[in-house]
């Protein structure tokens, strides 16, 4: 059961500090997280609760970052499955769109029981090249419950640094 996170999403007072990486619309609640070890995220997520996710806010040419969604509150369609879509986009340090945006299905399966959480099985992987500008990038995810029409827009910043050489292993 991954209910501690939901308490932060559902019970946050309206006057609380804005957290652009979290959002709620109707029953749909979502959080955009950034990790630099996708395999490690899944090992932790499938481990004993509550998961202790190690998030990041940096990306380099030798260490990509993966944007995932944690969500709850989607409504099942007549087939018994949720249908949650996502559109990702990235803005670079020059305030211009970086790369191509991508639209897809964030989650298609049975709704979580109670206040349990779901992790989107797919992720947006951001990999910068050595020739890309260092500085702040902004990842945006527009998450839509295609059954109810509920929609949240999430944003998370990541700092791109450009090391001079590849790390040694």
Coordinates of N, CA and C in Angstrom, one line a residue:
X1 N 0.8 -1.2 0.0 CA 0.0 0.0 0.0 C 0.9 1.2 0.0
X2 N 0.6 2.1 -0.9 CA 1.4 3.3 -1.0 C 0.5 4.5 -0.8
X3 N 0.0 4.7 0.5 CA -1.0 5.7 0.8 C -0.4 6.9 1.4
X4 N 0.9 6.9 1.8 CA 1.4 8.2 2.4 C 1.5 9.3 1.4
X5 N 1.8 9.0 0.2 CA 1.9 10.0 -0.9 C 0.6 10.6 -1.2
X6 N -0.5 9.8 -1.2 CA -1.8 10.3 -1.5 C -2.2 11.3 -0.4
X7 N -1.9 11.1 0.8 CA -2.3 12.1 1.8 C -1.7 13.4 1.5
X8 N -0.5 13.5 1.0 CA 0.0 14.8 0.6 C -0.8 15.4 -0.6
X9 N -1.2 14.6 -1.5 CA -2.0 15.1 -2.7 C -3.4 15.5 -2.3
X10 N -4.1 14.6 -1.6 CA -5.5 14.8 -1.4 C -5.8 15.7 -0.2
X11 N -4.9 15.7 0.9 CA -5.3 16.5 2.1 C -4.5 17.8 2.1
X12 N -3.8 18.2 1.1 CA -3.1 19.5 1.2 C -4.1 20.6 1.2
X13 N -3.9 21.6 2.1 CA -4.9 22.7 2.1 C -4.6 23.6 0.9
X14 N -5.7 24.3 0.5 CA -5.6 25.1 -0.7 C -4.6 26.2 -0.6
X15 N -4.3 26.7 0.6 CA -3.4 27.8 0.8 C -2.0 27.3 0.9
X16 N -1.7 26.0 0.8 CA -0.4 25.5 0.9 C 0.5 26.0 -0.2
X17 N 1.8 25.9 0.0 CA 2.8 26.3 -1.1 C 2.5 25.6 -2.4
X18 N 2.4 26.2 -3.5 CA 2.2 25.5 -4.8 C 3.3 24.5 -5.1
X19 N 2.9 23.3 -5.5 CA 3.8 22.3 -5.9 C 3.5 21.9 -7.3
X20 N 4.1 22.6 -8.3 CA 3.8 22.4 -9.7 C 3.9 20.9 -10.2
X21 N 4.6 20.1 -9.5 CA 4.8 18.7 -9.9 C 3.7 17.8 -9.4
X22 N 2.7 18.3 -8.7 CA 1.6 17.6 -8.2 C 0.3 18.3 -8.6
X23 N -0.7 17.5 -8.8 CA -2.0 18.1 -9.2 C -3.2 17.2 -8.9
X24 N -4.3 17.8 -8.8 CA -5.6 17.1 -8.6 C -6.7 17.7 -9.4
X25 N -7.5 16.9 -10.0 CA -8.7 17.4 -10.7 C -9.8 16.3 -10.5
X26 N -10.9 16.7 -9.8 CA -11.9 15.6 -9.5 C -11.2 14.6 -8.6
X27 N -11.4 13.3 -8.9 CA -10.7 12.3 -8.2 C -9.3 12.0 -8.6
X28 N -8.9 12.5 -9.8 CA -7.6 12.2 -10.4 C -6.6 13.0 -9.7
X29 N -5.5 12.3 -9.1 CA -4.4 13.0 -8.5 C -3.1 12.4 -9.1
X30 N -2.2 13.3 -9.4 CA -1.0 12.8 -10.1 C 0.3 13.6 -9.6
X31 N 1.4 13.0 -9.7 CA 2.7 13.6 -9.3 C 3.7 13.2 -10.4
X32 N 4.5 14.2 -10.9 CA 5.5 14.0 -11.8 C 6.8 13.8 -11.1
X33 N 7.5 12.7 -11.3 CA 8.8 12.5 -10.6 C 9.9 12.3 -11.6
X34 N 11.1 12.6 -11.2 CA 12.3 12.5 -12.1 C 13.3 11.6 -11.4
X35 N 13.7 10.5 -12.1 CA 14.7 9.6 -11.6 C 15.8 9.4 -12.6
X36 N 17.0 9.1 -12.1 CA 18.1 8.9 -13.1 C 18.5 7.4 -13.1
X37 N 17.7 6.6 -12.4 CA 17.9 5.1 -12.4 C 16.6 4.4 -12.5
X38 N 16.1 4.2 -13.7 CA 14.8 3.6 -14.0 C 14.6 2.2 -13.4
X39 N 15.7 1.4 -13.6 CA 15.6 0.1 -13.0 C 15.5 0.1 -11.5
X40 N 16.3 1.0 -10.9 CA 16.3 1.2 -9.4 C 14.9 1.7 -8.9
X41 N 14.3 2.6 -9.7 CA 12.9 3.0 -9.4 C 12.0 1.8 -9.3
X42 N 12.0 1.0 -10.3 CA 11.1 -0.2 -10.3 C 11.4 -1.2 -9.2
X43 N 12.6 -1.4 -8.9 CA 13.0 -2.3 -7.8 C 12.4 -1.8 -6.5
X44 N 12.6 -0.5 -6.3 CA 12.1 0.2 -5.1 C 10.6 0.2 -5.0
X45 N 9.9 0.5 -6.2 CA 8.5 0.6 -6.2 C 7.8 -0.8 -5.9
X46 N 8.4 -1.9 -6.4 CA 7.9 -3.2 -6.2 C 8.3 -3.8 -4.9
X47 N 9.1 -3.1 -4.1 CA 9.6 -3.6 -2.8 C 8.6 -3.3 -1.7
X48 N 9.0 -3.5 -0.5 CA 8.1 -3.3 0.7 C 7.7 -1.8 0.8
X49 N 6.5 -1.5 1.1 CA 6.0 -0.2 1.3 C 6.5 0.4 2.6
X50 N 6.5 1.7 2.8 CA 6.4 2.7 1.7 C 7.7 2.8 0.9
X51 N 7.6 3.0 -0.4 CA 8.8 3.0 -1.2 C 9.6 4.4 -0.9
X52 N 10.9 4.3 -0.9 CA 11.7 5.5 -0.7 C 12.3 5.8 -2.1
X53 N 11.7 6.6 -2.9 CA 12.1 6.9 -4.2 C 13.2 8.0 -4.2
X54 N 14.3 7.7 -4.9 CA 15.4 8.7 -5.0 C 15.2 9.5 -6.3
X55 N 14.7 10.7 -6.1 CA 14.5 11.6 -7.2 C 15.7 12.4 -7.6
X56 N 15.8 13.0 -8.7 CA 16.9 13.8 -9.2 C 16.4 15.1 -9.8
X57 N 17.2 16.0 -9.9 CA 16.9 17.3 -10.6 C 18.0 17.7 -11.6
X58 N 18.9 16.7 -12.0 CA 20.0 17.0 -12.9 C 20.0 16.0 -14.0
X59 N 20.5 16.4 -15.1 CA 20.7 15.5 -16.3 C 22.0 15.9 -17.0
X60 N 22.8 14.9 -17.4 CA 24.0 15.2 -18.2 C 24.0 14.3 -19.4
X61 N 24.9 14.6 -20.4 CA 25.0 13.7 -21.5 C 25.2 12.2 -21.2
X62 N 25.8 12.0 -20.1 CA 26.1 10.6 -19.7 C 25.2 10.0 -18.7
X63 N 24.2 10.8 -18.3 CA 23.2 10.3 -17.3 C 21.8 10.9 -17.6
X64 N 21.0 10.2 -18.4 CA 19.7 10.7 -18.7 C 18.8 10.7 -17.5
X65 N 17.7 11.4 -17.6 CA 16.7 11.5 -16.6 C 15.4 10.9 -17.1
X66 N 14.6 10.3 -16.3 CA 13.3 9.6 -16.7 C 12.2 10.3 -15.9
X67 N 11.2 10.7 -16.6 CA 10.0 11.3 -16.0 C 8.9 10.3 -16.0
X68 N 8.4 10.0 -14.8 CA 7.3 9.1 -14.6 C 6.2 9.7 -13.8
X69 N 5.0 9.1 -13.9 CA 3.8 9.6 -13.2 C 3.4 8.6 -12.2
X70 N 3.1 9.2 -11.0 CA 2.5 8.4 -9.9 C 1.0 9.0 -9.8
X71 N 0.1 8.1 -9.9 CA -1.3 8.6 -9.9 C -2.3 7.7 -9.1
X72 N -3.4 8.3 -8.9 CA -4.5 7.6 -8.2 C -5.8 8.3 -8.6
X73 N -6.9 7.6 -8.4 CA -8.2 8.2 -8.6 C -8.8 8.2 -10.0
X74 N -8.2 7.4 -10.9 CA -8.7 7.3 -12.3 C -10.0 6.5 -12.2
X75 N -10.9 6.7 -13.1 CA -12.2 6.0 -13.2 C -12.1 4.9 -14.3
X76 N -12.6 3.8 -13.9 CA -12.7 2.7 -14.9 C -13.8 2.9 -15.9
X77 N -13.5 2.6 -17.2 CA -14.5 2.6 -18.2 C -15.4 1.4 -18.1
X78 N -16.3 1.2 -19.0 CA -17.2 0.0 -19.0 C -16.4 -1.3 -19.1
X79 N -15.1 -1.3 -19.6 CA -14.3 -2.5 -19.7 C -13.6 -2.8 -18.4
X80 N -13.8 -2.0 -17.4 CA -13.1 -2.2 -16.1 C -11.7 -1.6 -16.0
X81 N -11.3 -0.9 -17.0 CA -10.0 -0.3 -17.0 C -10.0 1.2 -17.0
X82 N -9.0 1.8 -16.4 CA -8.8 3.2 -16.5 C -8.1 3.5 -17.9
X83 N -8.3 4.7 -18.3 CA -7.6 5.1 -19.6 C -7.1 6.5 -19.3
X84 N -5.8 6.6 -18.9 CA -5.2 7.8 -18.6 C -4.1 8.2 -19.6
X85 N -4.3 9.3 -20.2 CA -3.3 9.8 -21.3 C -2.4 10.8 -20.7
X86 N -1.3 11.0 -21.4 CA -0.3 12.0 -21.0 C 0.3 12.6 -22.3
X87 N 0.6 13.9 -22.2 CA 1.3 14.6 -23.2 C 2.5 15.3 -22.5
X88 N 3.7 14.9 -22.9 CA 4.9 15.4 -22.4 C 5.5 16.5 -23.3
X89 N 6.1 17.5 -22.8 CA 6.8 18.5 -23.6 C 8.0 19.0 -22.7
X90 N 9.0 19.5 -23.3 CA 10.2 20.0 -22.6 C 10.5 21.4 -23.2
X91 N 10.8 22.3 -22.3 CA 11.3 23.7 -22.7 C 12.7 23.8 -22.2
X92 N 13.6 24.3 -23.1 CA 15.0 24.5 -22.8 C 15.3 25.8 -22.1
X93 N 16.6 26.0 -21.8 CA 17.0 27.2 -21.1 C 16.7 28.5 -21.9
X94 N 16.6 28.4 -23.2 CA 16.3 29.5 -24.1 C 14.8 29.8 -24.2
X95 N 14.0 29.0 -23.4 CA 12.5 29.1 -23.4 C 11.9 28.6 -24.7
X96 N 12.6 27.9 -25.5 CA 12.0 27.3 -26.7 C 11.8 25.8 -26.4
X97 N 10.9 25.2 -27.2 CA 10.6 23.8 -27.1 C 11.9 23.0 -27.4
X98 N 12.2 22.0 -26.6 CA 13.3 21.2 -26.8 C 12.8 19.8 -27.2
X99 N 13.3 19.4 -28.4 CA 12.9 18.1 -29.0 C 11.4 18.1 -29.3
X100 N 10.9 16.9 -29.6 CA 9.5 16.7 -29.9 C 8.7 16.4 -28.7
X101 N 7.5 16.9 -28.6 CA 6.6 16.4 -27.5 C 6.1 15.0 -27.8
X102 N 5.6 14.4 -26.9 CA 5.1 13.0 -27.1 C 3.8 12.8 -26.3
X103 N 2.9 12.2 -27.0 CA 1.5 11.9 -26.4 C 1.4 10.4 -26.4
X104 N 0.8 9.9 -25.3 CA 0.6 8.4 -25.2 C -0.3 8.1 -24.0
X105 N -0.4 6.8 -23.7 CA -1.2 6.3 -22.6 C -0.3 6.2 -21.4
X106 N -0.6 6.9 -20.3 CA 0.1 6.8 -19.1 C -0.2 5.5 -18.3
X107 N -1.5 5.2 -18.3 CA -2.0 4.0 -17.6 C -3.3 3.5 -18.2
X108 N -3.3 2.2 -18.4 CA -4.5 1.5 -18.9 C -4.6 0.2 -18.1
X109 N -5.4 0.2 -17.1 CA -5.6 -1.0 -16.3 C -6.6 -0.7 -15.2
X110 N -6.8 -1.7 -14.3 CA -7.8 -1.5 -13.3 C -7.4 -0.3 -12.3
X111 N -8.4 0.4 -11.8 CA -8.1 1.5 -10.9 C -7.5 0.9 -9.6
X112 N -6.7 1.8 -8.9 CA -6.1 1.4 -7.7 C -7.2 1.2 -6.6
X113 N -7.0 0.3 -5.7 CA -8.0 0.1 -4.6 C -7.8 1.2 -3.6
X114 N -8.8 1.8 -3.2 CA -8.8 2.8 -2.1 C -7.8 4.0 -2.5
X115 N -6.9 4.2 -1.6 CA -5.9 5.3 -1.8 C -4.6 4.8 -2.3
X116 N -4.5 3.5 -2.7 CA -3.3 3.0 -3.3 C -2.9 3.8 -4.5
X117 N -1.6 3.8 -4.8 CA -1.0 4.5 -5.9 C -0.7 3.6 -7.1
X118 N -0.6 4.2 -8.3 CA -0.2 3.5 -9.5 C 1.0 4.2 -10.1
X119 N 1.9 3.5 -10.7 CA 3.0 4.1 -11.4 C 2.8 3.9 -12.9
X120 N 3.0 4.9 -13.7 CA 2.8 4.8 -15.1 C 3.9 3.8 -15.6
X121 N 3.5 2.8 -16.4 CA 4.5 1.8 -16.8 C 5.6 2.4 -17.8
X122 N 5.2 3.4 -18.5 CA 6.2 4.1 -19.4 C 6.8 5.3 -18.8
X123 N 7.8 5.8 -19.4 CA 8.5 7.0 -18.9 C 9.0 7.8 -20.1
X124 N 9.1 9.1 -19.9 CA 9.7 10.0 -20.9 C 11.2 10.0 -20.5
X125 N 12.1 9.7 -21.4 CA 13.5 9.7 -21.1 C 14.1 11.0 -21.8
X126 N 14.7 11.8 -20.9 CA 15.4 13.0 -21.5 C 16.9 12.8 -21.4
X127 N 17.4 12.9 -22.6 CA 18.9 12.7 -22.8 C 19.4 13.9 -23.5
X128 N 20.3 14.6 -22.9 CA 20.9 15.8 -23.6 C 22.2 15.4 -24.2
X129 N 22.6 16.1 -25.2 CA 23.8 15.9 -26.0 C 24.8 17.0 -25.4
X130 N 26.1 16.7 -25.6 CA 27.2 17.6 -25.1 C 27.0 19.0 -25.8
X131 N 26.4 19.0 -27.0 CA 26.3 20.3 -27.7 C 25.0 21.1 -27.2
X132 N 24.2 20.5 -26.4 CA 23.0 21.2 -25.9 C 23.4 22.2 -24.8
X133 N 22.5 23.2 -24.7 CA 22.8 24.3 -23.7 C 22.7 23.8 -22.3
X134 N 23.6 24.1 -21.5 CA 23.4 23.8 -20.0 C 22.4 24.8 -19.4
X135 N 21.9 24.4 -18.3 CA 21.0 25.3 -17.6 C 19.6 24.6 -17.3
X136 N 18.6 25.4 -16.9 CA 17.3 24.9 -16.5 C 16.5 24.5 -17.7
X137 N 15.9 23.3 -17.6 CA 14.9 22.8 -18.6 C 13.7 22.5 -17.8
X138 N 12.5 22.6 -18.4 CA 11.2 22.4 -17.8 C 10.5 21.2 -18.5
X139 N 10.2 20.2 -17.7 CA 9.4 19.1 -18.3 C 8.0 19.3 -17.8
X140 N 7.1 19.2 -18.8 CA 5.6 19.4 -18.5 C 4.9 18.1 -18.9
X141 N 4.0 17.7 -18.1 CA 3.1 16.6 -18.4 C 1.7 17.0 -18.2
X142 N 0.9 16.9 -19.2 CA -0.6 17.1 -19.1 C -1.2 15.7 -19.1
X143 N -1.8 15.4 -17.9 CA -2.4 14.1 -17.6 C -3.9 14.2 -17.7
X144 N -4.5 13.3 -18.4 CA -5.9 13.4 -18.6 C -6.6 12.0 -18.4
X145 N -7.6 12.0 -17.5 CA -8.4 10.8 -17.4 C -9.4 10.8 -18.5
X146 N -9.2 9.9 -19.5 CA -10.0 10.0 -20.7 C -11.4 9.5 -20.5
X147 N -11.7 8.9 -19.3 CA -13.0 8.5 -19.0 C -13.8 9.6 -18.4
X148 N -13.2 10.4 -17.5 CA -14.0 11.5 -16.8 C -13.7 12.9 -17.4
X149 N -12.6 13.0 -18.1 CA -12.2 14.3 -18.7 C -11.4 15.1 -17.7
X150 N -11.1 14.6 -16.5 CA -10.3 15.3 -15.5 C -8.9 15.5 -16.1
X151 N -8.3 16.6 -15.8 CA -7.0 17.0 -16.4 C -6.2 17.7 -15.4
X152 N -4.9 17.4 -15.3 CA -4.0 18.1 -14.5 C -2.7 18.4 -15.3
X153 N -2.1 19.6 -15.1 CA -0.9 19.9 -15.8 C 0.2 20.0 -14.7
X154 N 1.3 19.2 -14.9 CA 2.4 19.1 -14.0 C 3.6 19.6 -14.6
X155 N 4.5 20.2 -13.8 CA 5.8 20.7 -14.3 C 6.9 20.4 -13.3
X156 N 8.0 20.1 -13.9 CA 9.2 19.8 -13.0 C 10.4 20.3 -13.7
X157 N 11.3 21.0 -13.0 CA 12.5 21.5 -13.5 C 13.6 20.5 -13.4
X158 N 14.5 20.6 -14.3 CA 15.8 19.7 -14.3 C 16.9 20.6 -14.8
X159 N 18.0 20.5 -14.1 CA 19.2 21.3 -14.5 C 20.1 20.4 -15.4
X160 N 20.5 20.9 -16.5 CA 21.4 20.2 -17.4 C 22.8 20.8 -17.2
X161 N 23.7 19.9 -16.9 CA 25.1 20.2 -16.7 C 25.8 19.4 -17.8
X162 N 26.9 20.0 -18.3 CA 27.6 19.3 -19.4 C 29.0 19.0 -18.9
X163 N 29.3 17.8 -18.4 CA 30.7 17.5 -18.0 C 31.6 17.4 -19.1
X164 N 32.9 17.6 -18.8 CA 33.9 17.6 -19.9 C 34.2 16.2 -20.5
X165 N 34.0 15.1 -19.7 CA 34.3 13.8 -20.2 C 33.3 12.8 -19.6
X166 N 33.2 11.6 -20.2 CA 32.4 10.6 -19.6 C 32.9 10.1 -18.3
X167 N 32.0 9.7 -17.4 CA 32.4 9.2 -16.1 C 33.1 7.8 -16.3
X168 N 34.0 7.5 -15.5 CA 34.7 6.2 -15.6 C 33.9 5.2 -14.8
X169 N 34.0 3.9 -15.2 CA 33.2 2.9 -14.4 C 34.1 2.0 -13.7

